[in-house]
JSON list of C-alpha atoms in Angstrom, two decimals:
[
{"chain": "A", "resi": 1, "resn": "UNK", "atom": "CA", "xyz": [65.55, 151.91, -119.23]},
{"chain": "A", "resi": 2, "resn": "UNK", "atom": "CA", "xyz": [65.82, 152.74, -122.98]},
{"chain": "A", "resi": 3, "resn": "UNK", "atom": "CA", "xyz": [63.57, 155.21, -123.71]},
{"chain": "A", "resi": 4, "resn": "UNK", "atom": "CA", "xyz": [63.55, 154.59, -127.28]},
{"chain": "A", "resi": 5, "resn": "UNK", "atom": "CA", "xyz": [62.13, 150.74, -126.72]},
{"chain": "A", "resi": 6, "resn": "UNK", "atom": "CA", "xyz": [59.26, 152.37, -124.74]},
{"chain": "A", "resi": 7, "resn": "UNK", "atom": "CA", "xyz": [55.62, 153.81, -125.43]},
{"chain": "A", "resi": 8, "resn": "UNK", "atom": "CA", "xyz": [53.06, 154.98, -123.31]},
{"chain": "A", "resi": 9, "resn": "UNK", "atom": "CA", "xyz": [49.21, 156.04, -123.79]},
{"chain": "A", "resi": 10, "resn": "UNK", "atom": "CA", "xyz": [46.57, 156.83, -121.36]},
{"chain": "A", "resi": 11, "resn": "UNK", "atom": "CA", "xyz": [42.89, 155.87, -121.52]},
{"chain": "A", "resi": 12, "resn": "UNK", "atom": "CA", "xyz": [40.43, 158.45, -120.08]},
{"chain": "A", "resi": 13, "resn": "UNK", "atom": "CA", "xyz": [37.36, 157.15, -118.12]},
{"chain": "A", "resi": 14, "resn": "UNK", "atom": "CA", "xyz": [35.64, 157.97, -121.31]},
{"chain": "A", "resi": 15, "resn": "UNK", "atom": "CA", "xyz": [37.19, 154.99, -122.91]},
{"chain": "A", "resi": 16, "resn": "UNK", "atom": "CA", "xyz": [39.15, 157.47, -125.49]},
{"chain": "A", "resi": 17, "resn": "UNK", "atom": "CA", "xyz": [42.58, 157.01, -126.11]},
{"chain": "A", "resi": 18, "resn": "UNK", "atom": "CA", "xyz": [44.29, 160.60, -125.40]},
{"chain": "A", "resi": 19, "resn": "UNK", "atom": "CA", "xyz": [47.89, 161.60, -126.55]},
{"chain": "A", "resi": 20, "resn": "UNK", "atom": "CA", "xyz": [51.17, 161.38, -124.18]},
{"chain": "A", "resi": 21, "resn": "UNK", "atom": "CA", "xyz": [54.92, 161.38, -124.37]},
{"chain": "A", "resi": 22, "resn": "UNK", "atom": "CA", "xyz": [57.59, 160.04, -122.20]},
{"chain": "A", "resi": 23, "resn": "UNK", "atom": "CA", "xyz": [60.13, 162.56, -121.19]},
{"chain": "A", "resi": 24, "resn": "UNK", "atom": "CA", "xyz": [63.80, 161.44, -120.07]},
{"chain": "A", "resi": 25, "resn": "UNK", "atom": "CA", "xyz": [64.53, 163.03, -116.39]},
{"chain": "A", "resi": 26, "resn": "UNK", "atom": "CA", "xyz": [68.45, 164.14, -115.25]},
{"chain": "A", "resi": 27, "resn": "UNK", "atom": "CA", "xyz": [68.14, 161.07, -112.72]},
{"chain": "A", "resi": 28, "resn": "UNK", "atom": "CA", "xyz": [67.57, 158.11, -115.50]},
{"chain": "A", "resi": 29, "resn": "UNK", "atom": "CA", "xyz": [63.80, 157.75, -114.72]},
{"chain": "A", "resi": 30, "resn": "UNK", "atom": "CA", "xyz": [61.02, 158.60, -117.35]},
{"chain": "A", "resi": 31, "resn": "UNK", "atom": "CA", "xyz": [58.09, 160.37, -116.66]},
{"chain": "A", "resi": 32, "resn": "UNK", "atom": "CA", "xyz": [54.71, 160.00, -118.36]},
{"chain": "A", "resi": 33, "resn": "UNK", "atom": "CA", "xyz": [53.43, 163.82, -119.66]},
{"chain": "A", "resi": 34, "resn": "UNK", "atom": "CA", "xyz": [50.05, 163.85, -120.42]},
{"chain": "A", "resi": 35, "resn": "UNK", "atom": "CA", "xyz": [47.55, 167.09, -120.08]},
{"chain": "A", "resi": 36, "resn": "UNK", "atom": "CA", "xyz": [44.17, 165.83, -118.58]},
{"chain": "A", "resi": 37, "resn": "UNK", "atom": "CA", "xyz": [41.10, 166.80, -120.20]},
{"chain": "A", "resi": 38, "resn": "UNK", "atom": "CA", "xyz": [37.96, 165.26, -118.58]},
{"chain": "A", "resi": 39, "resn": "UNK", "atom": "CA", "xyz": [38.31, 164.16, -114.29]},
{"chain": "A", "resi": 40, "resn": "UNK", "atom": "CA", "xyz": [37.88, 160.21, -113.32]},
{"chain": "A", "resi": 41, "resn": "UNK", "atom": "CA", "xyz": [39.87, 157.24, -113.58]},
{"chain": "A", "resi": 42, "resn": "UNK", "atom": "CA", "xyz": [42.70, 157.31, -116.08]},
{"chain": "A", "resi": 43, "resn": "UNK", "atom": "CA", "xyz": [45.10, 154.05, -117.50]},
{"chain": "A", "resi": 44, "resn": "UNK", "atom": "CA", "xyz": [48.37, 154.88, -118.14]},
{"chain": "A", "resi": 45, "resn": "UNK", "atom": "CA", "xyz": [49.93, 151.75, -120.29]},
{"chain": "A", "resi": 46, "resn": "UNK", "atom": "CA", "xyz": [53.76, 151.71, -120.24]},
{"chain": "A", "resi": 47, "resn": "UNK", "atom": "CA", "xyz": [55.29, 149.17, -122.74]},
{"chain": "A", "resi": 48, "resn": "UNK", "atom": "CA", "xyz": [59.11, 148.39, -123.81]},
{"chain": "A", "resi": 49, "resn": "UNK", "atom": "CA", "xyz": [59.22, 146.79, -126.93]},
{"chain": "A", "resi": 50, "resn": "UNK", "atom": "CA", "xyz": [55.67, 146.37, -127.09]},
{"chain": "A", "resi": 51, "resn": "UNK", "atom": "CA", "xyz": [55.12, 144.84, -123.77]},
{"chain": "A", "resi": 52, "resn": "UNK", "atom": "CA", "xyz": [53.60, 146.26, -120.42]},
{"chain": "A", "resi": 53, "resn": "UNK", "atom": "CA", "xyz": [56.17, 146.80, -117.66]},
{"chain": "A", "resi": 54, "resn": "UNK", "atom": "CA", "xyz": [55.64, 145.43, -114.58]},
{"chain": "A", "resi": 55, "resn": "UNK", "atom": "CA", "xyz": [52.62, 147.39, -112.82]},
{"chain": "A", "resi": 56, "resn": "UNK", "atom": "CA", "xyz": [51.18, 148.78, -116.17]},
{"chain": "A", "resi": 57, "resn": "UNK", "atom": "CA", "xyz": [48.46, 149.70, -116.81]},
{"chain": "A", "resi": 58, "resn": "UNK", "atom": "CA", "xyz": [48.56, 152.25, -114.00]},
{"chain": "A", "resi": 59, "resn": "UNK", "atom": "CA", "xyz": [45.76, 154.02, -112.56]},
{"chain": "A", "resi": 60, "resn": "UNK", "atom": "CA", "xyz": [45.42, 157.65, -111.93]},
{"chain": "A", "resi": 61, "resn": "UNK", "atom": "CA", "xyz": [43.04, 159.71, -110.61]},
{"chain": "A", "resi": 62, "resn": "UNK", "atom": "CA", "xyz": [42.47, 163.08, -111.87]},
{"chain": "A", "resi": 63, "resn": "UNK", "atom": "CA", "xyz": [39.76, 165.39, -109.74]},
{"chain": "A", "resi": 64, "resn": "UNK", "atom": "CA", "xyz": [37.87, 168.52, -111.07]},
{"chain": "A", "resi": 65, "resn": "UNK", "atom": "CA", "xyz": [39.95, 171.05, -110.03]},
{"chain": "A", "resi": 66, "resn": "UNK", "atom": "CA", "xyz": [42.71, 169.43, -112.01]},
{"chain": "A", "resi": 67, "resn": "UNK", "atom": "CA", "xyz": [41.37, 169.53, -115.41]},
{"chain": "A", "resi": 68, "resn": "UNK", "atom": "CA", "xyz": [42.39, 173.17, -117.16]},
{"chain": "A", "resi": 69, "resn": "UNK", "atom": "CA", "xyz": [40.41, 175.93, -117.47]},
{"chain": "A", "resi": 70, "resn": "UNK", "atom": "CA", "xyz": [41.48, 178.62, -119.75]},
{"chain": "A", "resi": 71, "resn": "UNK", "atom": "CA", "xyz": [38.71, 181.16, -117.54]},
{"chain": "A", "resi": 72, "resn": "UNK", "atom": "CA", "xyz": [40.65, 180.84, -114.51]},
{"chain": "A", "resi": 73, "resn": "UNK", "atom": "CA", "xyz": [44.01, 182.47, -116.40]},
{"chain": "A", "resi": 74, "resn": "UNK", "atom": "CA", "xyz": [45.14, 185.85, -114.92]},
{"chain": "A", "resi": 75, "resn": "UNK", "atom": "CA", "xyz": [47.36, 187.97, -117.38]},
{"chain": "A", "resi": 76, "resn": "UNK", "atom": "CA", "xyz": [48.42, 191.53, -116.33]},
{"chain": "A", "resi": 77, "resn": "UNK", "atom": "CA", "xyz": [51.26, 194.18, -117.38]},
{"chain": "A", "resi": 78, "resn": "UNK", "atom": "CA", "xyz": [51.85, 196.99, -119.14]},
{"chain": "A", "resi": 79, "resn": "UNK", "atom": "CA", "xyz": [53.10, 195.02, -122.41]},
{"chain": "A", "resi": 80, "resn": "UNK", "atom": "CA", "xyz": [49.74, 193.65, -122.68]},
{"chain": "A", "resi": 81, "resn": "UNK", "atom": "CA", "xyz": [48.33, 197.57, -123.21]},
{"chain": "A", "resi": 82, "resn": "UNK", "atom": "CA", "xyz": [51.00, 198.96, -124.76]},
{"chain": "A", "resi": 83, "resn": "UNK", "atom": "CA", "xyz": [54.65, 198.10, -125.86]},
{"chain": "A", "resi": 84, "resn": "UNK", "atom": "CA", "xyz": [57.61, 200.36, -127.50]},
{"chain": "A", "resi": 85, "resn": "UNK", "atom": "CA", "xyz": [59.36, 198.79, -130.53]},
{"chain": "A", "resi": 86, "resn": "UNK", "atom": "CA", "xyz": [63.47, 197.52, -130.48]},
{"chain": "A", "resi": 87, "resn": "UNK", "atom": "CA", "xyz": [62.98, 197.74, -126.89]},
{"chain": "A", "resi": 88, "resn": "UNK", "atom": "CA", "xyz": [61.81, 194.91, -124.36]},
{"chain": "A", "resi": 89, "resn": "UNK", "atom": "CA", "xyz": [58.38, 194.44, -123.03]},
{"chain": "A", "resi": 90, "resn": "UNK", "atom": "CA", "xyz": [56.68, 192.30, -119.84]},
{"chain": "A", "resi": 91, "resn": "UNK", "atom": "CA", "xyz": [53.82, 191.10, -119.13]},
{"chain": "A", "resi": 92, "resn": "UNK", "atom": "CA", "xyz": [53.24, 188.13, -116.55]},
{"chain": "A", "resi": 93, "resn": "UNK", "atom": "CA", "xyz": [50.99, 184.88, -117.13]},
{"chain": "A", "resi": 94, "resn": "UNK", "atom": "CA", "xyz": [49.31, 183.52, -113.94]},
{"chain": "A", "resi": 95, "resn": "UNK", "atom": "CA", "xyz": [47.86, 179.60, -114.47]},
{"chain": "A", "resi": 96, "resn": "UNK", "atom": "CA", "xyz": [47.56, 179.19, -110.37]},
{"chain": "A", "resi": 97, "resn": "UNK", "atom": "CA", "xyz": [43.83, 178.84, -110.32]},
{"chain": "A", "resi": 98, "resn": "UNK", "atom": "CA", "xyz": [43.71, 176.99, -113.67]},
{"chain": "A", "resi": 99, "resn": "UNK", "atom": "CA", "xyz": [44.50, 173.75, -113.30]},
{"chain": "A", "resi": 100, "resn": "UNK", "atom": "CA", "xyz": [46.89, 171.85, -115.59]},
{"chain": "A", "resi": 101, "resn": "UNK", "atom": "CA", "xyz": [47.13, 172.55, -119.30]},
{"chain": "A", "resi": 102, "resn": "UNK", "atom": "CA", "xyz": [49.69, 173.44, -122.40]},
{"chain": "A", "resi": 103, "resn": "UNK", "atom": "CA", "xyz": [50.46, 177.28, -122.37]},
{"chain": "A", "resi": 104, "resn": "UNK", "atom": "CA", "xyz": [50.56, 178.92, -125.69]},
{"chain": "A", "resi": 105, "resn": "UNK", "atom": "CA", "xyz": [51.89, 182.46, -126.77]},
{"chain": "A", "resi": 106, "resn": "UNK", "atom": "CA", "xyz": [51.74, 183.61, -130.29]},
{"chain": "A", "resi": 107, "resn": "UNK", "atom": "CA", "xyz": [52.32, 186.86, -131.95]},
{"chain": "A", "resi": 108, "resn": "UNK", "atom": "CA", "xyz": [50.84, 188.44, -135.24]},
{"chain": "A", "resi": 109, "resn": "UNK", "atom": "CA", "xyz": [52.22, 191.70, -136.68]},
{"chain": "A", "resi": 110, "resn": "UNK", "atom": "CA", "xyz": [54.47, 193.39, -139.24]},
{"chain": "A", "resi": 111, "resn": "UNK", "atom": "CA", "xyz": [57.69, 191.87, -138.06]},
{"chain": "A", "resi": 112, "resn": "UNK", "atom": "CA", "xyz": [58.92, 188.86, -136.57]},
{"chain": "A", "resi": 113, "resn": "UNK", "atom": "CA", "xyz": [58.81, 189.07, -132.47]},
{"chain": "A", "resi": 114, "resn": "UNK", "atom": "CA", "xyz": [61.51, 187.96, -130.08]},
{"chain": "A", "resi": 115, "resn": "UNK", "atom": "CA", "xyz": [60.02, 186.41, -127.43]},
{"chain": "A", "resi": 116, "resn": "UNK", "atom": "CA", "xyz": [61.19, 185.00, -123.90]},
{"chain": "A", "resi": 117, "resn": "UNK", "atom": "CA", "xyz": [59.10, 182.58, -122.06]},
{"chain": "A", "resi": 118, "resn": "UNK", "atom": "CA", "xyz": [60.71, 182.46, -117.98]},
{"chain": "A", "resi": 119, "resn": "UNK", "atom": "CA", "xyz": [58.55, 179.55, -116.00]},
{"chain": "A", "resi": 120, "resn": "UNK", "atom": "CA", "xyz": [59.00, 181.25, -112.29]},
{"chain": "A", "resi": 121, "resn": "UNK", "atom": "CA", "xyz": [58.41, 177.78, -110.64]},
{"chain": "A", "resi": 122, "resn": "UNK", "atom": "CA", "xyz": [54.83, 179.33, -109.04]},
{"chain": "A", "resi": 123, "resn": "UNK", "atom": "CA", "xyz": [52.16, 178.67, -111.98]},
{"chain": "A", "resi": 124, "resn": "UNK", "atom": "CA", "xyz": [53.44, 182.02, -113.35]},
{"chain": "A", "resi": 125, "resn": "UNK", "atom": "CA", "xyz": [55.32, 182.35, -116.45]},
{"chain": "A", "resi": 126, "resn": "UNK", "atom": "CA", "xyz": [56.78, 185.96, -117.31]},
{"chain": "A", "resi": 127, "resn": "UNK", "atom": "CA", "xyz": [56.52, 186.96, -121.22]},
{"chain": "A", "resi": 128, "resn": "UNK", "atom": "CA", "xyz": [59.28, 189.46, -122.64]},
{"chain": "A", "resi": 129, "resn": "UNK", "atom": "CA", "xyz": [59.19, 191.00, -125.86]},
{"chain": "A", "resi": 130, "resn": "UNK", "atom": "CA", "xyz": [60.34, 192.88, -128.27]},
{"chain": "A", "resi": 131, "resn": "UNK", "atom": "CA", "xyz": [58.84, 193.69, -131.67]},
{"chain": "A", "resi": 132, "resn": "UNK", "atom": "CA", "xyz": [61.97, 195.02, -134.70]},
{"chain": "A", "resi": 133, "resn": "UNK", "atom": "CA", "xyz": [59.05, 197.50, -136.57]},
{"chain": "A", "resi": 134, "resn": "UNK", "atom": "CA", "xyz": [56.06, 199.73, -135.02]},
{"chain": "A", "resi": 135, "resn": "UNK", "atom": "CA", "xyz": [52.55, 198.64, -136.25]},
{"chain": "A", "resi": 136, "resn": "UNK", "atom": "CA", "xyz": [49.62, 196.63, -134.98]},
{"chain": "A", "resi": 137, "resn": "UNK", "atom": "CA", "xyz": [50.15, 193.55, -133.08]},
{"chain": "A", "resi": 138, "resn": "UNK", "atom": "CA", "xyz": [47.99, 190.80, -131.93]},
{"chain": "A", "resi": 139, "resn": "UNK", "atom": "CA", "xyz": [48.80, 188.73, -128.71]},
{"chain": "A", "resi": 140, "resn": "UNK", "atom": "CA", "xyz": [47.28, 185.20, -128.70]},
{"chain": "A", "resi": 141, "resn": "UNK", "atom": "CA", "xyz": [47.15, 183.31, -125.56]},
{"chain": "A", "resi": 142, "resn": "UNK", "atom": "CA", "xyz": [45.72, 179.70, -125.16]},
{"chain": "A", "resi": 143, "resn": "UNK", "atom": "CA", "xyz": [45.60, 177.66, -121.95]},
{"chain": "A", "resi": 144, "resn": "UNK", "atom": "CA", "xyz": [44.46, 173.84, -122.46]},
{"chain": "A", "resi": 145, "resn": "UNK", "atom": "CA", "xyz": [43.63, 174.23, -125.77]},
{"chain": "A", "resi": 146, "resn": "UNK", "atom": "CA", "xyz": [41.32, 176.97, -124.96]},
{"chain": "A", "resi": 147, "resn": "UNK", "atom": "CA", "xyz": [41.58, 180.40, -125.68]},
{"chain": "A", "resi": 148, "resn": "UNK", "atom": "CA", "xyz": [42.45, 182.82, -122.80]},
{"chain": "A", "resi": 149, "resn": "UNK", "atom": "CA", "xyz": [39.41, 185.34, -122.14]},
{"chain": "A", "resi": 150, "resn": "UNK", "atom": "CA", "xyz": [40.12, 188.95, -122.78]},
{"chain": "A", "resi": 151, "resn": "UNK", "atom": "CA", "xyz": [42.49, 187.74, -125.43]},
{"chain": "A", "resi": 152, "resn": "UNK", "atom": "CA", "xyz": [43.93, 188.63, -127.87]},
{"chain": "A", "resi": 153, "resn": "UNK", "atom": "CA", "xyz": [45.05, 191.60, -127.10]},
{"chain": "A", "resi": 154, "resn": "UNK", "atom": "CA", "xyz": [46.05, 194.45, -130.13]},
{"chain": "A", "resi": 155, "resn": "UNK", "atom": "CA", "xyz": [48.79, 196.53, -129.23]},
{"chain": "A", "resi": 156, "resn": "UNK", "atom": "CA", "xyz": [50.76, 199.31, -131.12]},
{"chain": "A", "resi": 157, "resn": "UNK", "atom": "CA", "xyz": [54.21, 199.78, -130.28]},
{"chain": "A", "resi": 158, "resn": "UNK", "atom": "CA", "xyz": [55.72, 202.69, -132.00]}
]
């Protein structure tokens, strides 16, 4: 399949059209990414070159405990409290409880931050940093759009 012939959008059961991609897997298949918002009965419409595929619209499913929750985020470490400038800092991301949604991980401060984002394959994604000047720093952290409770954190590396 050409994946640049091909579109996809999903309906939600509240009639609203809500945004997808298509994202081109190692073994020549596509898959349909799409982060749920609201549980019931979703369409997914696959076209090439403006038509349906055979089987499409698909239907999907989604159930409560699938929908993200930004609440149900657990973030811990040290680099989260407290951080040391030129050298690297941790602090882990847990989204097991949360359901499915877009992770998001800005930083505010005096300089420009390096960051590392390592997915661990568990619903946990481990955050290294390192700031280039000492000063105040603000952490951002959003999970399905939503900000992360507790957050942001303000740290001060020096």
């Amino acid at each position: 399949m050409d994946s640049n012939t091909m579109s996809a959008s999903v309906i939600t059961p509240s009639g609203l059209r809500d945004y997808c991609s298509l994202k081109q897997l190692d073994n020549c298949q596509l898959a349909v990414v799409f982060v749920p918002k609201q549980s019931g009965n979703h369409l997914v419409n696959i076209k090439q070159c403006k038509h349906h595929i055979m089987g499409s619209p698909f239907s999907m499913y989604v159930c409560d405990h699938e929908i993200g929750d930004s609440s149900k985020v657990r973030i811990t470490g040290n680099g989260i409290k407290s951080a040391k400038t030129c050298m690297w800092n941790k602090f882990l991301i847990d989204t097991k409880n949360a359901g499915y949604g877009s992770l998001v991980i800005s930083f505010d401060g005096p300089s420009k931050v390096l960051m590392v984002q390592k997915d661990n394959n568990d619903c946990t994604v481990s955050i290294t940093y390192r700031t280039a000047k000492p000063g105040l720093y603000v952490i951002n952290v959003k999970f399905a759009e939503n900000q992360v409770p507790g957050t942001p954190y303000t740290i001060n590396p020096k």
